Amino acid sequence: MKYQVTENGNTVTARISGQMTFSERGEVSGLSLALMRGNQPDIVVDLSGVESIDSAGLGILLILRESAQEKGRKIALSGMTGSVKEVLELACFETLFTFKS
């Protein structure tokens, strides 16, 4: 899993690529810190570059959600396609996150 964090106005965006799996779980603290560093109220996690996601990847997203909520920020997921979108829908993540097109 690789990520790039950018800021634009009121939004900070993390563009994630590669796999979000058990072997990438160690990346979550760095990603969380990068997303929470600024004061932007809105966070977008762009998953358009993610090739696959497993339960540990879902856990990474839940940790990011919890960190955002603790700071009073909103978090949304975008760019989901194919099997990544299917996994998120099967896990009912649309009830936990805003999905952006």
PDB file of C-alpha atoms in Angstrom:
ATOM      1  CA  MET A   1       0.000   0.000   0.000  1.00  0.00           C
ATOM      2  CA  LYS A   2       1.282   3.402  -0.976  1.00  0.00           C
ATOM      3  CA  TYR A   3      -0.397   6.712  -0.310  1.00  0.00           C
ATOM      4  CA  GLN A   4      -0.075  10.359  -1.184  1.00  0.00           C
ATOM      5  CA  VAL A   5      -1.742  13.029   0.930  1.00  0.00           C
ATOM      6  CA  THR A   6      -2.697  16.401  -0.551  1.00  0.00           C
ATOM      7  CA  GLU A   7      -4.537  19.408   0.829  1.00  0.00           C
ATOM      8  CA  ASN A   8      -6.974  21.573  -1.115  1.00  0.00           C
ATOM      9  CA  GLY A   9      -9.003  24.174   0.748  1.00  0.00           C
ATOM     10  CA  ASN A  10     -11.171  22.483   3.385  1.00  0.00           C
ATOM     11  CA  THR A  11     -10.292  18.981   2.207  1.00  0.00           C
ATOM     12  CA  VAL A  12      -7.347  16.680   2.762  1.00  0.00           C
ATOM     13  CA  THR A  13      -7.195  13.719   0.378  1.00  0.00           C
ATOM     14  CA  ALA A  14      -5.282  10.463   0.642  1.00  0.00           C
ATOM     15  CA  ARG A  15      -4.806   8.684  -2.671  1.00  0.00           C
ATOM     16  CA  ILE A  16      -4.106   5.063  -1.883  1.00  0.00           C
ATOM     17  CA  SER A  17      -2.677   2.568  -4.350  1.00  0.00           C
ATOM     18  CA  GLY A  18      -1.706  -1.086  -4.311  1.00  0.00           C
ATOM     19  CA  GLN A  19      -3.193  -3.577  -1.898  1.00  0.00           C
ATOM     20  CA  MET A  20      -4.888  -2.885   1.413  1.00  0.00           C
ATOM     21  CA  THR A  21      -4.194  -6.180   3.129  1.00  0.00           C
ATOM     22  CA  PHE A  22      -2.859  -7.628   6.362  1.00  0.00           C
ATOM     23  CA  SER A  23       0.748  -7.040   5.306  1.00  0.00           C
ATOM     24  CA  GLU A  24       0.069  -3.275   4.995  1.00  0.00           C
ATOM     25  CA  ARG A  25      -1.482  -2.823   8.429  1.00  0.00           C
ATOM     26  CA  GLY A  26       1.691  -1.119   9.721  1.00  0.00           C
ATOM     27  CA  GLU A  27       1.071   1.827   7.376  1.00  0.00           C
ATOM     28  CA  VAL A  28      -2.086   2.963   9.164  1.00  0.00           C
ATOM     29  CA  SER A  29      -0.417   5.095  11.831  1.00  0.00           C
ATOM     30  CA  GLY A  30       1.596   7.096   9.288  1.00  0.00           C
ATOM     31  CA  LEU A  31      -1.445   7.559   7.074  1.00  0.00           C
ATOM     32  CA  SER A  32      -3.608   8.614  10.007  1.00  0.00           C
ATOM     33  CA  LEU A  33      -1.021  11.141  11.172  1.00  0.00           C
ATOM     34  CA  ALA A  34      -0.708  12.575   7.655  1.00  0.00           C
ATOM     35  CA  LEU A  35      -4.480  12.973   7.341  1.00  0.00           C
ATOM     36  CA  MET A  36      -4.939  14.546  10.784  1.00  0.00           C
ATOM     37  CA  ARG A  37      -1.939  16.889  10.615  1.00  0.00           C
ATOM     38  CA  GLY A  38      -3.863  19.873   9.189  1.00  0.00           C
ATOM     39  CA  ASN A  39      -7.107  21.472  10.269  1.00  0.00           C
ATOM     40  CA  GLN A  40      -9.242  20.605   7.238  1.00  0.00           C
ATOM     41  CA  PRO A  41     -12.732  19.508   8.316  1.00  0.00           C
ATOM     42  CA  ASP A  42     -13.188  17.103   5.386  1.00  0.00           C
ATOM     43  CA  ILE A  43     -11.161  13.989   4.637  1.00  0.00           C
ATOM     44  CA  VAL A  44     -11.418  11.973   1.422  1.00  0.00           C
ATOM     45  CA  VAL A  45      -9.784   8.579   1.017  1.00  0.00           C
ATOM     46  CA  ASP A  46      -9.412   7.960  -2.725  1.00  0.00           C
ATOM     47  CA  LEU A  47      -9.395   4.214  -3.356  1.00  0.00           C
ATOM     48  CA  SER A  48      -9.227   4.384  -7.164  1.00  0.00           C
ATOM     49  CA  GLY A  49      -5.699   2.943  -7.150  1.00  0.00           C
ATOM     50  CA  VAL A  50      -6.451   0.083  -4.746  1.00  0.00           C
ATOM     51  CA  GLU A  51      -6.202  -3.297  -6.445  1.00  0.00           C
ATOM     52  CA  SER A  52      -7.518  -5.425  -3.590  1.00  0.00           C
ATOM     53  CA  ILE A  53      -8.717  -5.118  -0.009  1.00  0.00           C
ATOM     54  CA  ASP A  54      -9.166  -7.710   2.725  1.00  0.00           C
ATOM     55  CA  SER A  55     -10.516  -7.579   6.276  1.00  0.00           C
ATOM     56  CA  ALA A  56      -7.333  -5.919   7.523  1.00  0.00           C
ATOM     57  CA  GLY A  57      -7.786  -3.263   4.838  1.00  0.00           C
ATOM     58  CA  LEU A  58     -11.316  -2.697   6.071  1.00  0.00           C
ATOM     59  CA  GLY A  59      -9.842  -2.368   9.543  1.00  0.00           C
ATOM     60  CA  ILE A  60      -7.462   0.324   8.269  1.00  0.00           C
ATOM     61  CA  LEU A  61     -10.436   2.310   6.990  1.00  0.00           C
ATOM     62  CA  LEU A  62     -12.230   1.896  10.328  1.00  0.00           C
ATOM     63  CA  ILE A  63      -9.172   3.173  12.211  1.00  0.00           C
ATOM     64  CA  LEU A  64      -9.050   6.215   9.921  1.00  0.00           C
ATOM     65  CA  ARG A  65     -12.767   6.790  10.548  1.00  0.00           C
ATOM     66  CA  GLU A  66     -12.269   6.626  14.303  1.00  0.00           C
ATOM     67  CA  SER A  67      -9.342   9.067  14.144  1.00  0.00           C
ATOM     68  CA  ALA A  68     -11.424  11.495  12.070  1.00  0.00           C
ATOM     69  CA  GLN A  69     -14.374  11.282  14.453  1.00  0.00           C
ATOM     70  CA  GLU A  70     -12.123  11.958  17.449  1.00  0.00           C
ATOM     71  CA  LYS A  71     -11.033  15.188  15.746  1.00  0.00           C
ATOM     72  CA  GLY A  72     -14.606  16.113  14.760  1.00  0.00           C
ATOM     73  CA  ARG A  73     -13.919  15.666  11.050  1.00  0.00           C
ATOM     74  CA  LYS A  74     -15.950  14.109   8.259  1.00  0.00           C
ATOM     75  CA  ILE A  75     -14.484  11.255   6.210  1.00  0.00           C
ATOM     76  CA  ALA A  76     -15.600   9.983   2.814  1.00  0.00           C
ATOM     77  CA  LEU A  77     -14.448   7.221   0.465  1.00  0.00           C
ATOM     78  CA  SER A  78     -14.148   7.739  -3.277  1.00  0.00           C
ATOM     79  CA  GLY A  79     -12.991   5.961  -6.412  1.00  0.00           C
ATOM     80  CA  MET A  80     -14.100   2.458  -5.461  1.00  0.00           C
ATOM     81  CA  THR A  81     -14.403   0.077  -8.399  1.00  0.00           C
ATOM     82  CA  GLY A  82     -14.587  -3.643  -9.096  1.00  0.00           C
ATOM     83  CA  SER A  83     -13.860  -6.047  -6.277  1.00  0.00           C
ATOM     84  CA  VAL A  84     -12.899  -3.247  -3.881  1.00  0.00           C
ATOM     85  CA  LYS A  85     -16.355  -1.717  -4.274  1.00  0.00           C
ATOM     86  CA  GLU A  86     -17.968  -5.141  -3.846  1.00  0.00           C
ATOM     87  CA  VAL A  87     -16.095  -5.818  -0.600  1.00  0.00           C
ATOM     88  CA  LEU A  88     -17.045  -2.397   0.802  1.00  0.00           C
ATOM     89  CA  GLU A  89     -20.683  -2.939  -0.113  1.00  0.00           C
ATOM     90  CA  LEU A  90     -20.730  -6.464   1.355  1.00  0.00           C
ATOM     91  CA  ALA A  91     -19.286  -5.059   4.578  1.00  0.00           C
ATOM     92  CA  CYS A  92     -22.038  -2.373   4.569  1.00  0.00           C
ATOM     93  CA  PHE A  93     -19.461   0.418   4.696  1.00  0.00           C
ATOM     94  CA  GLU A  94     -21.951   2.793   3.084  1.00  0.00           C
ATOM     95  CA  THR A  95     -23.562   2.938   6.534  1.00  0.00           C
ATOM     96  CA  LEU A  96     -20.273   4.061   8.088  1.00  0.00           C
ATOM     97  CA  PHE A  97     -18.795   6.301   5.394  1.00  0.00           C
ATOM     98  CA  THR A  98     -20.036   8.733   2.793  1.00  0.00           C
ATOM     99  CA  PHE A  99     -19.359   7.274  -0.665  1.00  0.00           C
ATOM    100  CA  LYS A 100     -18.368   9.865  -3.271  1.00  0.00           C
ATOM    101  CA  SER A 101     -18.447   9.213  -6.998  1.00  0.00           C
TER     102      SER A 101
END
